[in-house]
Amino acid sequence: MMRILVSLLLLFLWCSISFSQDPSPTPPSDDVVKITTTLVQIDVTVTDSKGKIVSDLKAEDFEIFENGQKQEISNFSFFSSVRETVEPVKSIDKIAVPVPPVEIRSDQIRRTIALVVDDLSLSFESAYYVRRSLKKYVDEQMRDGDLVAIIRTSAGIGALQQFTSNKAQLYAAIDKVKWYPLGRGNIGAFAPIEPTTNETLRAAGDDTISDEDIENEKKFLTGFDDFRNASFAVGTLGALRFVVSAMGELPGRKSVILFSDGIRLFPRDTQGTTDNYQVFDFMRQLVDLANRASVVFYTVDARGLQTTGINAQDQIVSPSADSIRNAISSRSRELFDTQEGLVFLARETGGMAVVNNNDLSEGVKRVLDDQSYYLIGYQPDDDTFDKQKRKFNKLDVRVKRPGVKVRYRSGFINVASEETPKATTAETPVQAIQKALVSPFAVNDISLRLNTLFGFDEKQGTYVRSLLHVKADDLKFTDEPNGVKKAVFDVLAVSFGDNGQPVDQISKTYTLRTNALGYEKIQRDGFVYHFTFPVKKPGAYQFRIAIRDSQANKVGSASQFIEVPNLKKNRLTISGIVLENFTVEQWKSFVNGQPDAKLGTTDPMDDTSTRRFKRGSVLRYGFEIYNARLDGAKRPNLTTQIRVFRDRKLVLDGKQIPLDLGGQSDFARAKSVGAISLAGKIEAGDYVLQIIVFDNLATEKVKIATQFVQFEVTE
């Protein structure tokens, strides 16, 4: 066990390979919607009078019109979101042991959902109800195969704004959904009515203030508020544009559920006129981008069902019937105008708007039930992309069956996807690696596998050690004298806190040189890049790393979410899990804790970073235990157990085994080691190893700690 742990403290080197740091550091398979000159393909949702999906229609039941001209359907299919659910695993020992999350691969993704919280607009009340609705979604409505992100429009690219299937990460993101006092949201849905300066002066007896003066002041204040709100609305739309652009990289149909207190499409100026089209133009561009990226918007008015009447917070100088009527009318108009933007965004992208509904969770459920759709395509004529004749191509989809409701995308700007203008200038190396680092999704031109481990010792304190396995045959090697091969790559590694701000970073350029023997080895096995960040305070972190091949101009990226516990709370805690893989022959040859050297060696750094092992081999694991209670003899009394899951189904339920303390003296970091045979019922596939530790000296509330690691078994 000690050899495993010590190995992680050493820099990964082979005798035939050398790294040198340069002196100057640097900072679903098919698309749903296709808009090309040869094919226009759109997704269509059909529901019955009760809002349930209609799934038995055929191509002849549909008619598609482009700018009023009927089109001949050339492609037709139906996609259903209904799938098997997995029964939850029961807890053990009458103690609620959470089932570890599963890291889903791209081919396992069934729904990609961005839950966007427009905290630039939310009131204090709305933020509370949105947070409660998000928690219910993760608790009860999230399914296996869901790839989810919770994104705040006011936040940066922080630790919690990553697409994931990890519920712990989503819970951490939900905790950060709060009222944003610098936004445009009030305490309640509406700002309290307060008298203007001129109204106050006239009420105090100033007869020089005319009705026209009061009206002009109100127009100015309304226009100023609208200008301010429009600025926030543009910020919201900019954040949504970033989300849609990132989601466009994924295959299939994607959904954005936007929680907002509304978006006014046509804000008024200081003269009371509504000729400002800035928000509408931004919205129109967002709709076109969403339609091309196969993203459907579902919008939820977080204010729920509101009354526009007068309340105790309102101050009306002259409480006449006309004044009260005008105040109520103004609020009603504000509610309608701000809901208009939500309805427009949903309708134009084929989604639906949930407004005037106090049950936000029920609104989310309606959205989640709305993920089945028809995919219908037609071949456009030459006029479709003729810029001289029209700018926008309007679509109209009709269903011959009576009593159904049809939702679809409103149309598209007459530019084919292959004609969309590309960037005129190439990205700089710094821009390329920074773009890969901040992308919500991994960039795979260079294949990377990242494993980040939490640990603690007296000298370093709390730290996070990251092991990045690089697939070396994705790099470009050049020949040097004496048969030496050389590759040059830039590394940018950053840890982000939950506020979106970078906490620590590494930015270096490395030159890798190796002889022929070493080159053959790393082409076959790859290599591990290793770095450690100290952790100044506990909390949620996103560790992101990007590598750029300087010679081939290729980029790869990887990220991992990790919650660093607060050891000062003296709660039982488990470190990250170190892995090591042996053949059966090596395992049987063990003498004094070491296999026979004649049968080859293992590398725990490589095994821990790749987490990929052959079926029939032996997987050894090791970890440390912190904050265990001590008895009168200053010794802990601990029991360990393992569980192995596949697709959230329990495939191995180990026995509870007392921890062997033989040879240990540092009980502040008690060490444990065990092994699993990857044979028998263990077939090729993805698995999760869960470690459970029981402190037999602790009270029930702090008696248990868990940790997990994902791994893959190959043939």
XYZ file of C-alpha atoms in Angstrom:
715
model
C 0.000 0.000 0.000
C 2.781 2.422 0.871
C 4.362 1.879 -2.543
C 1.092 2.915 -4.166
C 0.802 6.096 -2.139
C 4.426 7.093 -2.503
C 4.222 6.623 -6.271
C 1.653 9.383 -6.473
C 4.063 11.822 -4.833
C 6.734 11.351 -7.486
C 6.911 13.026 -10.890
C 6.064 10.542 -13.612
C 9.255 9.816 -15.603
C 10.630 7.013 -17.713
C 14.379 6.579 -18.008
C 14.200 6.834 -21.801
C 11.945 9.947 -21.859
C 12.649 13.492 -20.775
C 10.437 16.569 -20.402
C 11.829 20.078 -20.504
C 9.978 23.291 -19.791
C 10.439 26.117 -22.260
C 11.512 29.378 -20.610
C 8.427 31.351 -21.700
C 5.052 30.052 -20.431
C 1.813 30.600 -22.399
C -1.459 31.154 -21.087
C -26.371 11.500 -30.960
C -24.659 10.987 -34.444
C -27.181 12.910 -36.691
C -28.311 16.495 -36.453
C -31.981 17.046 -35.763
C -32.259 20.276 -37.722
C -30.455 20.682 -41.021
C -30.692 23.832 -43.111
C -28.730 23.308 -46.322
C -29.302 24.026 -49.993
C -30.365 20.393 -50.464
C -32.321 19.652 -47.269
C -34.418 21.504 -44.718
C -35.183 19.278 -41.740
C -37.220 20.315 -38.702
C -38.501 18.718 -35.512
C -42.244 18.840 -34.843
C -44.105 18.130 -31.598
C -47.755 17.040 -31.729
C -49.944 16.836 -28.607
C -53.580 15.990 -27.980
C -56.162 18.081 -26.139
C -54.723 16.933 -22.792
C -51.155 17.890 -23.729
C -49.940 14.293 -24.228
C -47.616 13.381 -27.095
C -49.303 11.915 -30.192
C -46.943 9.222 -31.491
C -48.867 7.289 -34.174
C -48.907 9.806 -37.046
C -47.516 9.029 -40.499
C -45.900 11.178 -43.160
C -49.167 11.543 -45.084
C -50.750 13.127 -41.967
C -48.440 16.166 -42.274
C -48.244 19.139 -44.620
C -45.295 21.551 -44.661
C -45.425 25.024 -46.202
C -42.461 27.322 -46.804
C -43.553 30.921 -47.327
C -47.021 29.629 -48.216
C -45.797 27.091 -50.769
C -46.506 23.431 -50.011
C -43.392 21.227 -49.880
C -43.017 17.530 -50.642
C -41.899 15.549 -47.583
C -38.748 13.544 -48.320
C -37.698 12.437 -44.804
C -39.902 11.292 -41.909
C -39.266 9.602 -38.549
C -40.425 9.673 -34.915
C -38.169 9.844 -31.843
C -39.500 8.883 -28.411
C -38.075 9.970 -25.059
C -39.720 7.052 -23.226
C -37.187 4.596 -21.840
C -36.620 2.087 -19.073
C -36.077 3.342 -15.553
C -33.717 1.718 -13.068
C -34.909 0.790 -9.589
C -32.941 2.621 -6.892
C -30.502 0.582 -4.836
C -31.546 0.047 -1.238
C -29.326 1.437 1.504
C -27.231 -0.903 3.644
C -27.169 -1.416 7.383
C -30.220 0.862 7.737
C -27.955 3.824 6.963
C -28.649 5.889 3.853
C -25.606 5.293 1.675
C -25.977 7.303 -1.548
C -25.589 5.519 -4.859
C -22.573 7.059 -6.623
C -23.183 8.977 -9.865
C -22.452 7.503 -13.273
C -20.318 9.344 -15.794
C -22.221 8.871 -19.038
C -20.547 8.637 -22.437
C -21.742 10.626 -25.432
C -23.484 7.567 -26.899
C -25.454 7.122 -23.658
C -26.899 10.649 -23.635
C -30.679 10.620 -24.084
C -31.520 14.200 -23.160
C -29.319 17.281 -22.955
C -30.942 19.910 -20.760
C -29.632 23.340 -19.802
C -31.516 24.761 -16.829
C -30.776 28.460 -17.207
C -31.598 30.678 -14.240
C -31.946 34.287 -15.356
C -30.924 35.730 -12.005
C -30.345 39.063 -13.737
C -34.148 39.351 -13.725
C -35.367 37.215 -10.813
C -36.993 38.813 -7.796
C -36.142 37.652 -4.305
C -39.377 35.616 -4.201
C -38.806 34.064 -7.636
C -35.263 32.978 -6.745
C -36.640 30.986 -3.800
C -39.251 29.165 -5.903
C -36.789 28.481 -8.730
C -34.284 26.985 -6.307
C -36.992 24.734 -4.865
C -38.089 23.645 -8.361
C -34.527 22.820 -9.410
C -34.001 20.663 -6.329
C -37.189 18.738 -7.053
C -36.036 18.145 -10.611
C -32.739 16.631 -9.451
C -34.442 14.659 -6.649
C -37.378 13.232 -8.585
C -37.432 14.094 -12.283
C -33.871 13.574 -13.523
C -33.375 10.294 -15.420
C -30.427 8.118 -16.316
C -29.026 9.411 -19.585
C -29.778 13.062 -18.761
C -26.865 15.440 -19.334
C -27.680 18.552 -17.335
C -26.225 21.956 -16.572
C -27.539 24.579 -14.156
C -26.377 27.948 -15.450
C -26.820 31.381 -13.932
C -26.845 34.310 -16.363
C -24.953 36.496 -13.868
C -22.135 33.993 -13.291
C -18.929 33.195 -15.121
C -17.788 29.759 -16.264
C -17.351 28.521 -12.713
C -17.119 25.096 -11.227
C -20.826 24.456 -11.186
C -21.783 25.433 -14.734
C -20.671 22.245 -16.445
C -22.905 19.722 -18.214
C -22.928 16.644 -16.025
C -24.902 13.659 -14.787
C -23.442 14.071 -11.289
C -26.247 14.998 -8.892
C -23.791 16.192 -6.250
C -22.504 18.792 -8.682
C -26.040 19.876 -9.539
C -26.987 20.187 -5.867
C -23.938 22.384 -5.325
C -25.029 24.536 -8.274
C -28.550 24.854 -6.873
C -27.160 26.146 -3.575
C -25.670 29.073 -5.502
C -29.015 30.121 -7.036
C -29.849 33.224 -5.037
C -31.289 36.656 -5.529
C -28.847 38.844 -7.433
C -29.217 42.298 -5.847
C -27.329 44.037 -8.668
C -29.847 42.772 -11.246
C -33.218 44.229 -12.151
C -35.285 41.980 -9.880
C -37.114 43.454 -6.913
C -38.098 41.843 -3.630
C -41.461 40.923 -5.149
C -42.693 40.475 -8.699
C -43.361 44.211 -9.086
C -41.559 47.243 -7.774
C -43.636 49.107 -5.172
C -45.461 52.143 -6.496
C -43.850 55.320 -5.165
C -44.673 58.952 -5.879
C -42.437 60.847 -8.276
C -40.686 64.064 -7.245
C -43.292 66.231 -8.988
C -46.167 64.298 -7.408
C -44.622 64.751 -3.972
C -44.114 68.483 -4.563
C -47.672 69.028 -5.766
C -49.066 67.018 -2.858
C -47.075 69.354 -0.592
C -48.864 72.377 -2.103
C -46.726 73.405 -5.096
C -49.355 74.635 -7.581
C -46.774 75.232 -10.319
C -46.563 71.479 -11.026
C -48.920 70.625 -13.897
C -50.374 67.273 -14.950
C -48.139 67.454 -17.999
C -45.053 67.851 -15.804
C -46.016 64.762 -13.833
C -46.736 62.748 -16.988
C -43.432 63.741 -18.619
C -41.515 62.797 -15.476
C -43.238 59.402 -15.388
C -42.388 58.834 -19.051
C -38.758 59.695 -18.391
C -38.519 57.404 -15.359
C -40.295 54.591 -17.206
C -37.974 55.006 -20.177
C -34.924 55.017 -17.916
C -36.105 51.819 -16.179
C -36.794 50.208 -19.539
C -33.336 51.174 -20.801
C -31.772 49.627 -17.685
C -33.902 46.506 -18.001
C -33.077 46.232 -21.701
C -29.380 46.225 -20.824
C -29.949 43.308 -18.464
C -32.104 41.574 -21.107
C -29.292 41.846 -23.644
C -26.952 40.355 -21.035
C -29.361 37.465 -20.553
C -29.629 36.872 -24.296
C -25.834 36.978 -24.582
C -25.529 34.264 -21.927
C -28.181 32.206 -23.742
C -26.285 32.617 -27.000
C -23.162 31.180 -25.358
C -25.167 28.219 -24.029
C -26.772 27.527 -27.415
C -23.427 27.753 -29.229
C -21.897 25.251 -26.819
C -24.886 22.892 -27.011
C -24.678 22.948 -30.802
C -21.578 20.762 -30.520
C -23.696 17.873 -29.236
C -25.747 15.579 -31.486
C -29.529 15.391 -31.423
C -32.240 17.609 -29.979
C -31.336 19.739 -26.993
C -33.516 21.663 -24.542
C -33.009 24.912 -22.653
C -35.405 25.545 -19.753
C -35.203 29.253 -18.961
C -36.433 30.466 -15.564
C -36.982 34.202 -15.782
C -39.134 37.064 -14.560
C -39.697 38.020 -18.179
C -38.086 39.793 -21.121
C -39.602 42.890 -22.684
C -39.125 42.713 -26.464
C -39.750 46.410 -27.139
C -38.590 48.665 -24.291
C -39.793 52.249 -24.183
C -37.566 55.296 -24.406
C -37.730 58.402 -22.204
C -40.486 59.815 -24.448
C -42.675 56.761 -23.901
C -42.292 55.368 -27.434
C -41.445 51.713 -28.204
C -39.250 52.026 -31.293
C -36.216 50.348 -29.668
C -35.602 47.071 -31.527
C -32.299 46.120 -29.894
C -33.736 43.367 -27.681
C -35.957 42.034 -30.473
C -33.016 41.896 -32.905
C -30.904 40.025 -30.339
C -33.824 37.676 -29.747
C -34.255 37.051 -33.481
C -30.564 36.164 -33.844
C -30.806 33.841 -30.838
C -33.827 32.079 -32.355
C -32.016 31.491 -35.651
C -28.929 30.190 -33.843
C -31.097 27.875 -31.704
C -32.957 26.545 -34.737
C -29.704 25.734 -36.515
C -28.227 24.131 -33.385
C -31.333 21.950 -32.770
C -32.003 23.681 -29.446
C -35.584 24.033 -28.200
C -36.383 26.747 -25.657
C -38.903 26.146 -22.899
C -39.536 29.256 -20.832
C -40.916 29.398 -17.295
C -42.213 32.630 -15.786
C -40.794 32.294 -12.289
C -43.270 34.864 -10.945
C -46.087 32.327 -11.193
C -49.675 33.549 -11.075
C -49.593 37.200 -10.033
C -52.196 39.712 -8.977
C -51.640 43.200 -10.357
C -53.652 44.924 -7.646
C -52.496 47.465 -5.098
C -50.725 46.121 -2.002
C -49.422 47.469 1.315
C -46.027 48.468 -0.142
C -47.560 50.833 -2.691
C -47.715 54.578 -2.026
C -50.245 56.490 -4.103
C -50.295 60.236 -3.437
C -53.805 60.741 -4.791
C -55.708 57.478 -4.218
C -58.476 58.296 -6.635
C -60.246 55.650 -8.681
C -58.402 56.808 -11.819
C -54.995 56.634 -10.104
C -55.616 53.141 -8.811
C -57.003 52.031 -12.161
C -53.971 53.453 -13.979
C -51.565 51.756 -11.548
C -53.257 48.378 -11.996
C -53.335 48.856 -15.769
C -49.625 49.718 -15.800
C -48.767 46.559 -13.873
C -50.953 44.408 -16.106
C -49.243 45.854 -19.164
C -45.813 45.204 -17.588
C -46.743 41.579 -16.890
C -48.011 41.044 -20.431
C -45.050 42.792 -22.088
C -42.422 40.840 -20.128
C -44.204 37.517 -20.712
C -44.291 38.314 -24.423
C -40.538 37.764 -24.740
C -40.775 34.374 -23.014
C -43.661 33.271 -25.225
C -41.889 34.471 -28.383
C -38.634 32.633 -27.610
C -40.431 29.360 -26.861
C -42.837 29.554 -29.787
C -40.214 30.427 -32.395
C -37.967 27.474 -31.429
C -40.717 24.862 -31.156
C -40.994 24.824 -27.374
C -43.648 26.092 -25.001
C -43.962 28.798 -22.388
C -45.159 28.070 -18.844
C -46.754 31.291 -17.550
C -49.281 32.173 -14.847
C -48.598 28.888 -13.033
C -47.577 28.770 -9.374
C -46.369 25.151 -9.571
C -42.997 25.572 -11.275
C -42.129 21.895 -10.755
C -45.273 20.843 -12.613
C -44.224 23.185 -15.423
C -40.820 21.492 -15.568
C -42.554 18.091 -15.649
C -44.605 19.206 -18.666
C -41.392 20.227 -20.373
C -39.692 16.901 -19.631
C -42.707 14.999 -20.975
C -42.421 17.021 -24.177
C -39.208 15.429 -25.477
C -40.709 13.137 -28.149
C -40.910 14.579 -31.668
C -41.297 13.932 -35.387
C -38.353 14.674 -37.674
C -39.582 15.870 -41.058
C -37.502 17.010 -44.035
C -38.023 18.439 -47.506
C -35.875 19.566 -50.425
C -35.983 23.374 -50.831
C -36.206 25.121 -54.195
C -33.809 27.753 -55.520
C -35.819 30.673 -54.107
C -35.269 29.522 -50.521
C -31.759 30.947 -50.379
C -32.220 33.828 -52.835
C -31.223 36.878 -50.783
C -32.732 39.237 -53.370
C -36.253 37.865 -52.901
C -36.537 37.341 -49.141
C -34.571 37.448 -45.895
C -36.594 35.097 -43.689
C -38.234 31.826 -44.722
C -41.438 31.232 -42.759
C -42.472 27.648 -42.018
C -45.991 26.348 -41.460
C -46.690 22.750 -40.419
C -50.221 21.341 -40.442
C -51.602 17.999 -39.275
C -54.715 16.550 -40.862
C -55.895 14.823 -37.678
C -58.401 17.064 -35.877
C -58.070 18.089 -32.248
C -54.266 18.093 -32.045
C -51.825 20.918 -31.338
C -48.669 21.299 -33.426
C -45.473 23.056 -32.327
C -42.498 23.637 -34.581
C -39.793 26.153 -35.422
C -41.075 29.328 -37.039
C -38.521 29.446 -39.839
C -34.952 30.370 -40.650
C -32.885 33.149 -42.177
C -32.107 32.357 -45.809
C -28.482 31.361 -45.275
C -27.605 27.691 -45.606
C -25.423 26.216 -42.900
C -22.582 25.640 -45.355
C -22.767 29.337 -46.302
C -22.578 30.620 -42.733
C -19.584 32.948 -42.607
C -16.560 31.521 -40.843
C -13.980 33.452 -38.888
C -11.699 35.379 -41.231
C -8.663 35.120 -38.998
C -7.171 31.989 -37.483
C -7.160 31.569 -33.724
C -3.923 32.314 -31.964
C -2.393 29.489 -29.900
C -3.465 31.250 -26.711
C -7.028 31.693 -27.988
C -7.251 28.043 -29.077
C -6.204 26.635 -25.721
C -8.299 29.122 -23.729
C -11.375 28.321 -25.839
C -10.900 24.605 -25.171
C -10.489 25.294 -21.464
C -13.758 27.234 -21.054
C -15.887 25.083 -23.370
C -18.726 23.309 -21.511
C -17.769 20.156 -23.398
C -14.517 18.279 -23.859
C -12.419 18.891 -26.977
C -11.138 15.562 -28.294
C -8.524 16.290 -30.965
C -6.103 15.016 -28.317
C -7.622 12.256 -26.175
C -7.297 12.931 -22.444
C -8.452 11.112 -19.314
C -8.436 13.080 -16.076
C -8.687 11.815 -12.510
C -8.546 14.284 -9.644
C -7.851 13.062 -6.108
C -8.422 14.816 -2.801
C -5.831 14.267 -0.064
C -4.275 15.691 3.097
C -0.969 15.639 4.954
C 0.538 17.746 7.714
C 3.066 19.505 5.478
C 0.903 20.305 2.431
C -2.407 20.561 4.226
C -5.440 19.873 2.046
C -4.599 19.414 -1.638
C -5.994 18.114 -4.906
C -3.728 16.039 -7.122
C -4.677 15.698 -10.788
C -3.456 12.893 -13.035
C -3.971 13.490 -16.746
C -3.381 10.620 -19.142
C -2.473 11.815 -22.639
C -2.897 9.560 -25.662
C 0.522 10.152 -27.193
C -0.290 8.951 -30.708
C -2.550 12.033 -31.013
C 0.568 14.224 -30.760
C 2.912 15.074 -33.617
C 6.521 13.933 -33.109
C 9.411 15.224 -35.188
C 12.785 13.562 -35.772
C 15.955 14.859 -34.139
C 19.574 13.634 -34.326
C 20.516 10.247 -32.851
C 17.038 8.813 -33.354
C 15.398 11.107 -30.812
C 11.688 11.937 -31.218
C 10.334 15.285 -30.035
C 6.862 16.635 -29.286
C 6.048 20.141 -27.996
C 2.806 20.915 -26.183
C 1.289 23.730 -24.159
C -0.530 22.989 -20.910
C -3.123 25.254 -19.292
C -4.657 23.912 -16.063
C -7.049 25.998 -13.957
C -9.125 25.332 -10.857
C -12.329 27.365 -10.755
C -14.299 28.131 -7.619
C -18.067 28.099 -7.481
C -18.136 31.839 -8.199
C -16.596 31.301 -11.628
C -13.268 32.826 -10.687
C -9.958 30.969 -11.195
C -8.314 29.927 -7.941
C -5.035 28.409 -9.140
C -3.542 27.816 -12.545
C -0.570 26.322 -14.370
C 0.479 27.607 -17.780
C 3.571 25.995 -19.283
C 5.105 24.762 -22.505
C 6.768 21.344 -22.418
C 9.130 19.620 -24.803
C 9.006 15.821 -24.694
C 12.050 13.952 -26.026
C 12.414 10.195 -26.173
C 14.539 7.561 -27.830
C 13.170 4.867 -30.122
C 12.346 2.464 -27.277
C 10.569 5.125 -25.251
C 8.736 6.390 -28.330
C 7.331 2.927 -28.986
C 6.191 2.672 -25.357
C 4.394 6.014 -25.144
C 2.781 5.503 -28.543
C 1.330 2.308 -27.106
C 0.598 3.368 -23.520
C 0.486 7.167 -23.572
C 1.895 9.187 -20.670
C 0.679 10.944 -17.514
C 0.900 14.674 -16.811
C 0.774 15.301 -13.067
C 0.148 18.461 -11.045
C -1.001 19.430 -7.550
C -3.010 22.417 -6.364
C -3.183 23.306 -2.658
C -6.730 23.967 -1.457
C -7.015 27.092 0.651
C -10.636 26.533 1.646
C -13.148 23.692 1.292
C -15.917 23.809 -1.284
C -16.856 22.870 -4.835
C -14.217 23.160 -7.559
C -14.008 22.493 -11.259
C -10.573 21.379 -12.414
C -10.090 22.023 -16.115
C -7.079 21.326 -18.255
C -6.342 21.898 -21.931
C -3.366 20.726 -23.982
C -2.330 22.128 -27.346
C 0.078 20.354 -29.694
C 2.292 23.215 -30.859
C 3.460 21.368 -33.967
C 0.125 19.955 -35.174
C -2.083 22.765 -33.790
C -4.418 20.212 -32.191
C -6.192 20.739 -28.858
C -7.657 18.458 -26.201
C -9.406 19.257 -22.940
C -10.832 17.527 -19.884
C -12.509 18.581 -16.653
C -13.631 17.129 -13.362
C -15.838 18.361 -10.555
C -14.741 17.691 -6.995
C -16.043 18.729 -3.590
C -13.253 19.286 -1.091
C -14.512 18.564 2.439
C -13.791 20.667 5.489
C -11.559 18.476 7.651
C -11.753 20.998 10.488
C -15.322 19.861 11.134
C -13.846 16.543 12.318
C -16.199 14.473 10.170
C -15.102 11.050 8.969
C -13.621 11.564 5.498
C -12.075 9.400 2.767
C -9.340 10.537 0.371
C -9.346 9.957 -3.361
C -8.935 6.334 -4.429
C -5.670 5.113 -5.967
C -5.885 2.168 -8.401
C -3.397 -0.441 -9.550
C -3.925 -3.285 -12.038
C -2.301 -6.722 -11.977
C -2.510 -9.819 -14.099
C -3.620 -12.976 -12.301
C -0.052 -14.301 -12.581
C 1.356 -11.160 -10.981
C -1.203 -11.302 -8.191
C -0.439 -14.929 -7.390
C 3.289 -14.195 -7.270
C 3.046 -11.605 -4.469
C 5.812 -11.865 -1.869
C 6.065 -9.254 0.919
C 3.486 -7.051 -0.792
C 5.255 -7.052 -4.174
C 4.722 -9.160 -7.327
C 7.544 -11.089 -8.962
C 9.541 -8.550 -10.999
C 10.029 -11.149 -13.751
C 6.305 -10.888 -14.551
C 6.505 -7.160 -15.267
C 5.720 -4.030 -13.298
C 2.615 -1.925 -12.834
C 2.221 1.829 -12.701
C -0.418 3.177 -10.261
C -0.218 6.676 -11.774
C -1.094 5.333 -15.202
C -3.751 2.989 -13.823
C -5.321 5.699 -11.634
C -5.487 8.212 -14.472
C -6.810 5.920 -17.230
C -9.039 3.745 -15.009
C -9.232 1.182 -17.824
C -8.531 -2.485 -16.980
C -8.679 -5.830 -18.771
C -11.353 -8.340 -17.901
C -9.931 -11.230 -15.875
C -7.273 -9.098 -14.193
C -7.086 -7.959 -10.555
C -7.872 -4.388 -9.509
C -6.189 -3.198 -6.316
C -7.399 -0.011 -4.628
C -6.046 2.099 -1.792
C -7.193 5.151 0.166
C -6.691 7.080 3.393
C -9.179 7.777 6.191
C -9.218 11.077 8.090
C -10.877 12.181 11.350
C -11.534 8.688 12.717
C -12.456 8.622 16.415
C -9.817 7.073 18.724
C -10.381 4.833 21.716
C -8.577 4.959 25.052
C -5.504 3.356 23.457
C -5.481 6.087 20.776
C -6.479 3.617 18.053
C -9.428 3.774 15.644
C -12.079 1.094 15.266
C -13.060 1.093 11.587
C -14.962 -1.227 9.257
C -14.810 -1.026 5.454
C -17.099 -2.271 2.720
C -17.113 -1.988 -1.065
C -19.917 -1.959 -3.598
C -19.603 -2.117 -7.392
C -22.278 -0.722 -9.699
C -22.954 -0.972 -13.406
C -25.609 1.322 -14.885
C -26.619 2.154 -11.283
C -27.373 -1.528 -10.656
C -25.555 -3.245 -7.811
C -23.354 -6.056 -9.192
C -21.094 -6.634 -6.178
C -22.036 -6.105 -2.543
C -18.953 -6.755 -0.410
C -18.871 -7.821 3.194
C -18.074 -5.479 6.040
C -14.453 -6.092 7.039
C -12.618 -4.655 10.093
C -9.732 -2.438 9.001
C -6.341 -4.078 9.582
C -4.149 -1.576 11.424
C -1.056 -3.804 11.383
C 2.138 -1.845 10.675
C 0.400 1.550 10.960
C 1.220 4.241 13.478
C -0.210 7.436 11.912
C -3.908 6.983 12.689
C -4.669 10.563 11.660
C -4.337 9.128 8.140
C -5.301 5.485 8.491
C -4.619 3.543 5.300
C -6.705 0.818 3.711
C -6.101 -1.431 0.723
C -8.145 -4.117 -1.008
C -8.565 -5.925 -4.307
C -11.299 -7.057 -6.722
C -11.144 -9.824 -9.291
C -12.435 -8.535 -12.631
C -13.600 -11.966 -13.722
C -16.740 -14.065 -13.475
C -19.852 -11.864 -13.707
C -17.764 -8.745 -14.372
C -18.236 -8.181 -18.107
C -16.804 -5.459 -20.319
C -18.362 -2.089 -19.577
C -18.361 0.942 -17.272
C -18.417 0.468 -13.499
C -18.323 2.476 -10.275
C -16.383 1.300 -7.222
C -17.811 2.703 -4.002
C -15.865 2.660 -0.732
C -17.834 2.782 2.516
C -16.146 3.283 5.898
C -17.911 2.866 9.248
C -16.474 4.469 12.385
C -17.589 2.173 15.196
C -16.616 4.746 17.836
C -18.656 7.610 16.389
C -22.290 8.586 16.847
C -24.813 7.555 14.196
C -24.847 10.989 12.500
C -21.120 10.936 11.710
C -20.540 7.204 11.612
C -20.230 6.748 7.866
C -18.169 8.144 4.976
C -18.181 7.212 1.299
C -15.992 7.753 -1.741
C -16.200 6.420 -5.280
C -14.231 6.066 -8.491
C -15.379 5.150 -11.989
C -13.518 2.618 -14.099
C -13.884 0.684 -17.335
C -13.418 -3.032 -17.964
C -12.261 -4.027 -21.458
C -11.898 -7.400 -23.167
